[in-house]
Short mmCIF file of C-alpha atoms in Angstrom, two decimals:
data_model
loop_
_atom_site.label_atom_id
_atom_site.label_comp_id
_atom_site.label_asym_id
_atom_site.label_seq_id
_atom_site.Cartn_x
_atom_site.Cartn_y
_atom_site.Cartn_z
CA UNK P 1 -75.63 -31.22 -34.49
CA UNK P 2 -72.27 -32.03 -32.67
CA UNK P 3 -71.59 -30.64 -29.16
CA UNK P 4 -68.89 -27.86 -28.54
CA UNK P 5 -65.59 -29.23 -26.87
CA UNK P 6 -65.47 -28.35 -23.23
CA UNK P 7 -61.97 -27.21 -23.49
CA UNK P 8 -60.12 -25.04 -26.23
CA UNK P 9 -58.45 -27.46 -28.88
CA UNK P 10 -54.58 -26.98 -28.93
CA UNK P 11 -53.15 -25.46 -32.21
CA UNK P 12 -54.38 -22.77 -34.69
CA UNK P 13 -56.68 -19.91 -34.12
CA UNK P 14 -58.81 -21.39 -36.58
CA UNK P 15 -59.71 -24.42 -34.44
CA UNK P 16 -60.25 -22.10 -31.43
CA UNK P 17 -62.61 -19.86 -33.37
CA UNK P 18 -64.42 -22.92 -34.74
CA UNK P 19 -64.87 -24.21 -31.25
CA UNK P 20 -66.29 -20.95 -30.12
CA UNK P 21 -68.77 -20.69 -33.09
CA UNK P 22 -69.91 -24.19 -32.48
CA UNK P 23 -70.69 -23.36 -28.87
CA UNK P 24 -72.55 -20.13 -29.99
CA UNK P 25 -74.44 -21.94 -32.63
CA UNK P 26 -75.52 -24.56 -30.17
CA UNK P 27 -76.77 -21.99 -27.79
CA UNK P 28 -74.42 -23.63 -25.23
CA UNK P 29 -73.71 -20.60 -23.11
CA UNK P 30 -72.01 -22.58 -20.28
CA UNK P 31 -69.44 -24.11 -22.83
CA UNK P 32 -69.16 -20.71 -24.60
CA UNK P 33 -68.32 -19.10 -21.36
CA UNK P 34 -65.83 -21.64 -20.39
CA UNK P 35 -64.07 -21.48 -23.79
CA UNK P 36 -63.97 -17.66 -23.82
CA UNK P 37 -62.52 -17.66 -20.16
CA UNK P 38 -60.01 -20.26 -21.36
CA UNK P 39 -59.16 -18.17 -24.48
CA UNK P 40 -58.73 -14.97 -22.26
CA UNK P 41 -56.32 -16.85 -19.86
CA UNK P 42 -54.25 -18.13 -22.66
CA UNK P 43 -53.82 -14.68 -24.13
CA UNK P 44 -53.11 -13.24 -20.63
CA UNK P 45 -50.36 -15.87 -20.06
CA UNK P 46 -48.78 -15.05 -23.47
CA UNK P 47 -48.78 -11.32 -22.72
CA UNK P 48 -47.33 -11.73 -19.17
CA UNK P 49 -44.55 -14.02 -20.72
CA UNK P 50 -43.72 -11.39 -23.48
CA UNK P 51 -43.67 -8.55 -20.87
CA UNK P 52 -41.32 -10.59 -18.66
CA UNK P 53 -39.04 -11.07 -21.70
CA UNK P 54 -39.15 -7.47 -22.46
CA UNK P 55 -38.44 -6.54 -18.91
CA UNK P 56 -35.30 -8.95 -19.03
CA UNK P 57 -34.09 -7.24 -22.24
CA UNK P 58 -34.39 -3.74 -20.66
CA UNK P 59 -32.52 -4.95 -17.46
CA UNK P 60 -29.81 -6.39 -19.56
CA UNK P 61 -29.54 -3.15 -21.49
CA UNK P 62 -29.43 -1.07 -18.30
CA UNK P 63 -26.75 -3.52 -16.74
CA UNK P 64 -24.68 -3.16 -19.93
CA UNK P 65 -25.00 0.58 -19.63
CA UNK P 66 -23.86 0.63 -16.05
CA UNK P 67 -20.90 -1.57 -16.87
CA UNK P 68 -19.99 0.66 -19.85
CA UNK P 69 -20.08 3.60 -17.50
CA UNK P 70 -17.70 1.79 -15.07
CA UNK P 71 -15.54 0.97 -17.97
CA UNK P 72 -15.59 4.59 -19.28
CA UNK P 73 -14.74 5.98 -15.91
CA UNK P 74 -11.86 3.58 -15.59
CA UNK P 75 -10.68 4.41 -19.20
CA UNK P 76 -10.84 8.10 -18.71
CA UNK P 77 -9.60 8.53 -15.04
CA UNK P 78 -8.11 5.58 -13.34
CA UNK P 79 -6.12 4.09 -16.20
CA UNK P 80 -4.17 7.39 -16.83
CA UNK P 81 -3.74 7.53 -13.13
CA UNK P 82 -2.40 4.06 -13.20
CA UNK P 83 -0.01 5.05 -15.97
CA UNK P 84 1.42 7.94 -14.14
CA UNK P 85 1.83 5.80 -10.91
CA UNK P 86 3.69 3.15 -12.79
CA UNK P 87 5.88 5.79 -14.43
CA UNK P 88 6.59 7.15 -11.02
CA UNK P 89 7.60 3.71 -9.90
CA UNK P 90 10.03 3.47 -12.89
CA UNK P 91 11.54 6.70 -11.96
CA UNK P 92 11.84 5.70 -8.28
CA UNK P 93 13.59 2.32 -9.24
CA UNK P 94 15.91 4.16 -11.83
CA UNK P 95 16.98 6.72 -9.34
CA UNK P 96 17.44 4.12 -6.54
CA UNK P 97 19.59 2.07 -8.91
CA UNK P 98 21.77 5.15 -9.98
CA UNK P 99 22.17 6.30 -6.38
CA UNK P 100 23.26 2.85 -5.29
CA UNK P 101 25.80 2.69 -8.29
CA UNK P 102 26.97 6.10 -7.53
CA UNK P 103 27.74 5.25 -4.01
CA UNK P 104 29.31 2.06 -4.89
CA UNK P 105 31.68 3.84 -7.34
CA UNK P 106 32.38 6.55 -4.78
CA UNK P 107 33.37 3.93 -2.17
CA UNK P 108 35.73 2.00 -4.56
CA UNK P 109 38.65 4.56 -4.38
CA UNK P 110 38.51 4.87 -0.75
CA UNK P 111 38.78 0.86 -0.61
CA UNK P 112 41.56 1.06 -3.02
CA UNK P 113 43.59 3.50 -0.82
CA UNK P 114 43.07 1.33 2.11
CA UNK P 115 44.42 -1.73 0.21
CA UNK P 116 47.21 0.35 -1.25
CA UNK P 117 48.31 1.63 2.30
CA UNK P 118 47.96 -1.76 3.89
CA UNK P 119 50.15 -3.42 1.21
CA UNK P 120 52.84 -0.59 1.63
CA UNK P 121 52.87 -1.03 5.35
CA UNK P 122 52.97 -4.75 5.08
CA UNK P 123 56.07 -4.57 2.71
CA UNK P 124 57.71 -2.10 5.08
CA UNK P 125 57.16 -4.42 8.17
CA UNK P 126 58.32 -7.39 6.04
CA UNK P 127 61.55 -5.38 5.02
CA UNK P 128 62.18 -4.34 8.70
CA UNK P 129 61.83 -7.77 9.83
CA UNK P 130 64.21 -9.11 7.21
CA UNK P 131 66.82 -6.46 8.40
CA UNK P 132 66.31 -7.53 11.91
CA UNK P 133 64.67 -4.39 13.15
CA UNK P 134 62.02 -4.05 15.76
CA UNK P 135 58.43 -4.52 14.85
CA UNK P 136 56.44 -2.34 14.13
CA UNK P 137 58.77 0.14 12.46
CA UNK P 138 59.76 2.97 14.68
CA UNK P 139 61.21 6.39 14.64
CA UNK P 140 60.37 8.33 11.38
CA UNK P 141 58.65 5.13 10.10
CA UNK P 142 56.18 5.04 13.10
CA UNK P 143 55.15 8.76 12.30
CA UNK P 144 54.26 7.67 8.77
CA UNK P 145 52.32 4.50 10.21
CA UNK P 146 50.30 6.90 12.34
CA UNK P 147 49.49 9.14 9.56
CA UNK P 148 48.56 6.41 7.22
CA UNK P 149 46.28 4.86 9.92
CA UNK P 150 44.53 8.15 10.34
CA UNK P 151 44.01 8.29 6.56
CA UNK P 152 42.59 4.80 6.69
CA UNK P 153 40.10 5.83 9.23
CA UNK P 154 38.95 8.67 7.20
CA UNK P 155 38.51 6.29 4.31
CA UNK P 156 36.70 3.83 6.60
CA UNK P 157 34.30 6.52 7.72
CA UNK P 158 33.60 7.36 4.03
CA UNK P 159 32.73 3.94 3.17
CA UNK P 160 30.57 3.62 6.23
CA UNK P 161 28.62 6.68 5.35
CA UNK P 162 28.21 5.52 1.71
CA UNK P 163 26.97 2.03 3.03
CA UNK P 164 24.41 3.71 5.20
CA UNK P 165 23.02 5.67 2.34
CA UNK P 166 22.98 2.65 0.14
CA UNK P 167 20.81 1.24 2.94
CA UNK P 168 18.40 4.10 2.95
CA UNK P 169 18.28 3.93 -0.80
CA UNK P 170 16.57 0.67 -0.60
CA UNK P 171 13.51 2.47 0.78
CA UNK P 172 12.34 2.79 -2.68
CA UNK P 173 10.98 -0.69 -2.49
CA UNK P 174 8.47 0.25 0.22
CA UNK P 175 7.31 3.31 -1.67
CA UNK P 176 7.22 1.67 -5.16
CA UNK P 177 5.53 -1.33 -3.51
CA UNK P 178 2.68 0.78 -2.15
CA UNK P 179 2.12 2.27 -5.60
CA UNK P 180 2.14 -1.08 -7.17
CA UNK P 181 -0.33 -2.50 -4.79
CA UNK P 182 -2.71 0.39 -5.74
CA UNK P 183 -2.36 -0.43 -9.36
CA UNK P 184 -2.96 -4.21 -8.85
CA UNK P 185 -6.18 -3.15 -7.04
CA UNK P 186 -7.26 -1.13 -10.21
CA UNK P 187 -6.34 -3.99 -12.49
CA UNK P 188 -8.54 -6.27 -10.34
CA UNK P 189 -11.53 -3.93 -10.59
CA UNK P 190 -11.02 -3.72 -14.43
CA UNK P 191 -10.83 -7.43 -14.61
CA UNK P 192 -14.07 -7.74 -12.51
CA UNK P 193 -15.94 -5.13 -14.72
CA UNK P 194 -14.87 -7.03 -18.08
CA UNK P 195 -15.87 -10.38 -16.53
CA UNK P 196 -19.25 -9.10 -15.62
CA UNK P 197 -19.81 -7.52 -19.09
CA UNK P 198 -18.74 -10.74 -20.60
CA UNK P 199 -21.40 -12.59 -18.49
CA UNK P 200 -24.03 -10.12 -19.53
CA UNK P 201 -23.06 -10.71 -23.26
CA UNK P 202 -23.64 -14.52 -22.56
CA UNK P 203 -19.93 -15.58 -22.25
CA UNK P 204 -19.16 -18.30 -19.78
CA UNK P 205 -16.60 -16.53 -17.77
CA UNK P 206 -15.65 -16.86 -14.18
CA UNK P 207 -16.10 -13.47 -12.52
CA UNK P 208 -13.06 -12.88 -10.43
CA UNK P 209 -13.33 -11.90 -6.76
CA UNK P 210 -11.56 -8.49 -6.05
CA UNK P 211 -9.39 -8.46 -3.20
CA UNK P 212 -9.86 -5.66 -0.76
CA UNK P 213 -7.16 -3.05 -1.29
CA UNK P 214 -4.47 -3.21 1.44
CA UNK P 215 -4.19 -0.62 4.06
CA UNK P 216 -6.24 2.41 4.60
CA UNK P 217 -4.13 5.42 3.20
CA UNK P 218 -3.59 7.14 -0.04
CA UNK P 219 -0.02 5.79 -0.59
CA UNK P 220 2.92 7.79 -1.45
CA UNK P 221 2.54 11.25 -3.12
CA UNK P 222 2.74 10.65 -6.87
CA UNK P 223 3.14 13.86 -9.02
CA UNK P 224 -0.02 14.71 -11.01
CA UNK P 225 -1.91 11.93 -9.22
CA UNK P 226 -2.27 12.91 -5.55
CA UNK P 227 -1.22 15.71 -3.41
CA UNK P 228 0.56 15.99 0.03
CA UNK P 229 3.25 17.63 2.20
CA UNK P 230 6.23 15.96 0.63
CA UNK P 231 8.83 18.18 2.56
CA UNK P 232 9.49 17.26 6.22
CA UNK P 233 9.87 20.90 7.08
CA UNK P 234 6.15 21.58 6.14
CA UNK P 235 5.06 18.59 8.22
CA UNK P 236 7.25 19.81 11.17
CA UNK P 237 5.67 23.10 10.84
CA UNK P 238 2.17 21.91 10.79
CA UNK P 239 2.95 19.60 13.83
CA UNK P 240 4.24 22.77 15.46
CA UNK P 241 0.97 24.56 14.80
CA UNK P 242 -0.75 21.67 16.23
CA UNK P 243 1.16 21.90 19.47
CA UNK P 244 3.42 18.89 18.89
CA UNK Q 1 24.26 2.73 23.30
CA UNK Q 2 20.78 3.26 24.61
CA UNK Q 3 18.69 0.45 26.32
CA UNK Q 4 15.50 1.83 24.84
CA UNK Q 5 13.33 -1.08 23.54
CA UNK Q 6 11.76 -0.09 20.23
CA UNK Q 7 8.95 -1.79 18.17
CA UNK Q 8 9.06 -1.00 14.63
CA UNK Q 9 5.84 -1.85 12.69
CA UNK Q 10 5.79 -1.77 8.86
CA UNK Q 11 4.09 -4.22 6.33
CA UNK Q 12 7.34 -3.96 4.06
CA UNK Q 13 10.17 -6.26 5.49
CA UNK Q 14 12.74 -4.11 3.53
CA UNK Q 15 11.64 -0.87 5.39
CA UNK Q 16 11.60 -2.71 8.76
CA UNK Q 17 15.12 -3.79 8.05
CA UNK Q 18 16.28 -0.24 7.11
CA UNK Q 19 14.73 1.26 10.18
CA UNK Q 20 16.27 -1.37 12.34
CA UNK Q 21 19.70 -0.78 10.87
CA UNK Q 22 19.56 2.88 11.23
CA UNK Q 23 18.37 2.68 14.81
CA UNK Q 24 21.28 0.36 15.60
CA UNK Q 25 23.63 2.92 13.90
CA UNK Q 26 22.02 5.74 16.00
CA UNK Q 27 22.74 3.66 19.14
CA UNK Q 28 19.41 1.85 19.82
CA UNK Q 29 20.09 -1.91 19.33
CA UNK Q 30 17.09 -3.22 21.14
CA UNK Q 31 14.73 -3.37 18.11
CA UNK Q 32 11.85 -5.72 17.51
CA UNK Q 33 9.67 -5.88 14.44
CA UNK Q 34 5.84 -6.37 13.60
CA UNK Q 35 4.15 -6.32 10.16
CA UNK Q 36 0.95 -4.60 11.17
CA UNK Q 37 -1.11 -3.37 14.03
CA UNK Q 38 -2.83 -6.86 14.79
CA UNK Q 39 0.58 -8.30 15.47
CA UNK Q 40 2.06 -5.41 17.12
CA UNK Q 41 -0.54 -4.82 19.83
CA UNK Q 42 -0.04 -8.13 21.64
CA UNK Q 43 3.56 -7.48 21.66
CA UNK Q 44 3.08 -4.03 23.10
CA UNK Q 45 0.83 -5.40 25.89
CA UNK Q 46 3.61 -7.52 27.10
CA UNK Q 47 4.86 -4.22 28.57
CA UNK Q 48 8.54 -4.66 27.11
CA UNK Q 49 8.54 -1.60 24.85
CA UNK Q 50 9.49 1.96 25.65
CA UNK Q 51 8.87 3.41 21.88
CA UNK Q 52 6.70 2.68 19.04
CA UNK Q 53 7.58 3.44 15.51
CA UNK Q 54 4.74 2.65 13.00
CA UNK Q 55 3.85 2.90 9.44
CA UNK Q 56 0.21 4.13 8.52
CA UNK Q 57 -0.75 2.21 5.45
CA UNK Q 58 -0.82 -1.53 6.37
CA UNK Q 59 -3.23 -4.45 5.67
CA UNK Q 60 -4.93 -5.76 8.75
CA UNK Q 61 -4.77 -3.03 11.46
CA UNK Q 62 -3.35 0.26 9.97
CA UNK Q 63 -1.10 2.43 12.03
CA UNK Q 64 -3.76 5.10 12.80
CA UNK Q 65 -5.76 2.38 14.11
CA UNK Q 66 -2.82 1.03 16.23
CA UNK Q 67 -2.16 4.47 17.53
CA UNK Q 68 -5.77 4.86 18.71
CA UNK Q 69 -5.68 1.32 20.33
CA UNK Q 70 -2.58 2.15 22.25
CA UNK Q 71 -3.95 5.44 23.52
CA UNK Q 72 -7.16 3.75 24.50
CA UNK Q 73 -5.20 1.20 26.62
CA UNK Q 74 -4.57 2.30 30.10
CA UNK Q 75 -1.38 0.35 30.31
CA UNK Q 76 -0.05 1.52 26.93
CA UNK Q 77 -1.19 5.01 26.70
CA UNK Q 78 1.90 6.58 27.83
CA UNK Q 79 4.20 4.95 24.99
CA UNK Q 80 5.68 7.42 22.68
CA UNK Q 81 4.55 6.93 19.03
CA UNK Q 82 6.37 8.08 16.04
CA UNK Q 83 4.50 7.64 12.72
CA UNK Q 84 6.98 6.77 9.88
CA UNK Q 85 5.02 6.91 6.72
CA UNK Q 86 4.64 7.94 3.16
CA UNK Q 87 1.08 9.21 3.97
CA UNK Q 88 1.44 12.91 3.64
CA UNK Q 89 -1.81 14.50 3.27
CA UNK Q 90 -2.63 17.52 5.70
CA UNK Q 91 -5.75 16.02 6.96
CA UNK Q 92 -4.10 12.71 7.78
CA UNK Q 93 -1.35 14.49 9.83
CA UNK Q 94 -3.98 16.48 11.74
CA UNK Q 95 -5.86 13.30 12.40
CA UNK Q 96 -2.68 11.53 13.79
CA UNK Q 97 -2.00 14.49 15.86
CA UNK Q 98 -5.57 14.39 17.11
CA UNK Q 99 -5.14 10.64 17.88
CA UNK Q 100 -2.07 11.49 20.01
CA UNK Q 101 1.05 10.74 17.85
CA UNK Q 102 4.21 12.29 19.31
CA UNK Q 103 6.13 12.57 15.88
CA UNK Q 104 5.60 12.47 12.19
CA UNK Q 105 8.27 11.60 9.77
CA UNK Q 106 7.43 11.38 6.05
CA UNK Q 107 9.11 8.67 3.90
CA UNK Q 108 11.73 8.65 2.26
CA UNK Q 109 13.54 9.93 5.38
CA UNK Q 110 17.13 10.44 6.33
CA UNK Q 111 18.98 8.91 9.43
CA UNK Q 112 19.43 12.34 10.79
CA UNK Q 113 15.72 13.26 10.53
CA UNK Q 114 15.03 9.98 12.50
CA UNK Q 115 17.61 10.88 15.20
CA UNK Q 116 16.13 14.39 15.45
CA UNK Q 117 12.50 13.03 15.81
CA UNK Q 118 13.59 10.32 18.42
CA UNK Q 119 15.80 12.92 20.39
CA UNK Q 120 12.78 15.31 20.50
CA UNK Q 121 10.20 12.77 21.53
CA UNK Q 122 12.50 11.50 24.47
CA UNK Q 123 13.24 14.90 25.54
CA UNK Q 124 9.51 15.79 25.69
CA UNK Q 125 8.83 12.39 27.63
CA UNK Q 126 11.63 13.32 29.98
CA UNK Q 127 10.21 16.80 30.54
CA UNK Q 128 6.72 15.42 31.19
CA UNK Q 129 7.95 13.26 34.06
CA UNK Q 130 6.95 14.55 37.41
#
């Protein structure tokens, strides 16, 4: 009669059962107890490993579900909002470009009138000089010079006013810039969500770091996206109500 | 020409340039610039400025935080502050008023509106003098 092994043999269940039977048949209760304890411990380790694997699978599923929810929210709410914002930027830039072109076109006739008057006066002065007359022309010509200069002043004022408006029109860059910054922030969030989703799926991707959105406000009012008091009169009225 | 020293705070250089040019046109040639509250505050603390015109939405220190910092500083609290911003929600305007703003001008603005706000603020300042 051979003795039962002190430890469970590696390998098949068959070998394990044989070792247990042998210990039983030999009436070696100590060996049998040890072998049973080892058998139970092995099964417990296997069970724990399987439960851990199951938990990991569940966690991955939950993460993916969370990621999907974030992506769904972006697709449903924030992407249309980004589209509306960019369309508003397009309108702002188009309006500003047209306004600037209008003002330039409106200024050109005034500049042309100034050039024409200056040219006429220069010719008259040259003619008077050639005839040996006093400079600048006097008498009836002096009255005309005064009138021409007065008209030139009017044209200069018109050009100056147009230039000031061209200057103001460039304010679109600030407004559109603020809107574009908000869209950049959204794109960064989307990039982050997609990166995390890729990582969950096992892709080797670098998850980007999202920059903190600049500033602390809501940005300019964009029709259909956010609301606010867009007329200065309404703000003045509110300020008055507030005692300012 | 006025000898008023104005500090214009805005994170967009184009807007700072526009405001500076309009102020010069309106007769205020002494204008300096800062790009957010963090850079503006030390400039204000030099005591060289009589008027602050600030944007709201800026990285670093936003305009509202700058306004609160100015009002909390015993040396600066009397400086008139005009908020020049695209932020136009009712609750924001109320918040700025509660923080002690003297005027609120929404972008895009006109030179005439800026002139009106400055004139009103300066008149109110003058009226408060003992």
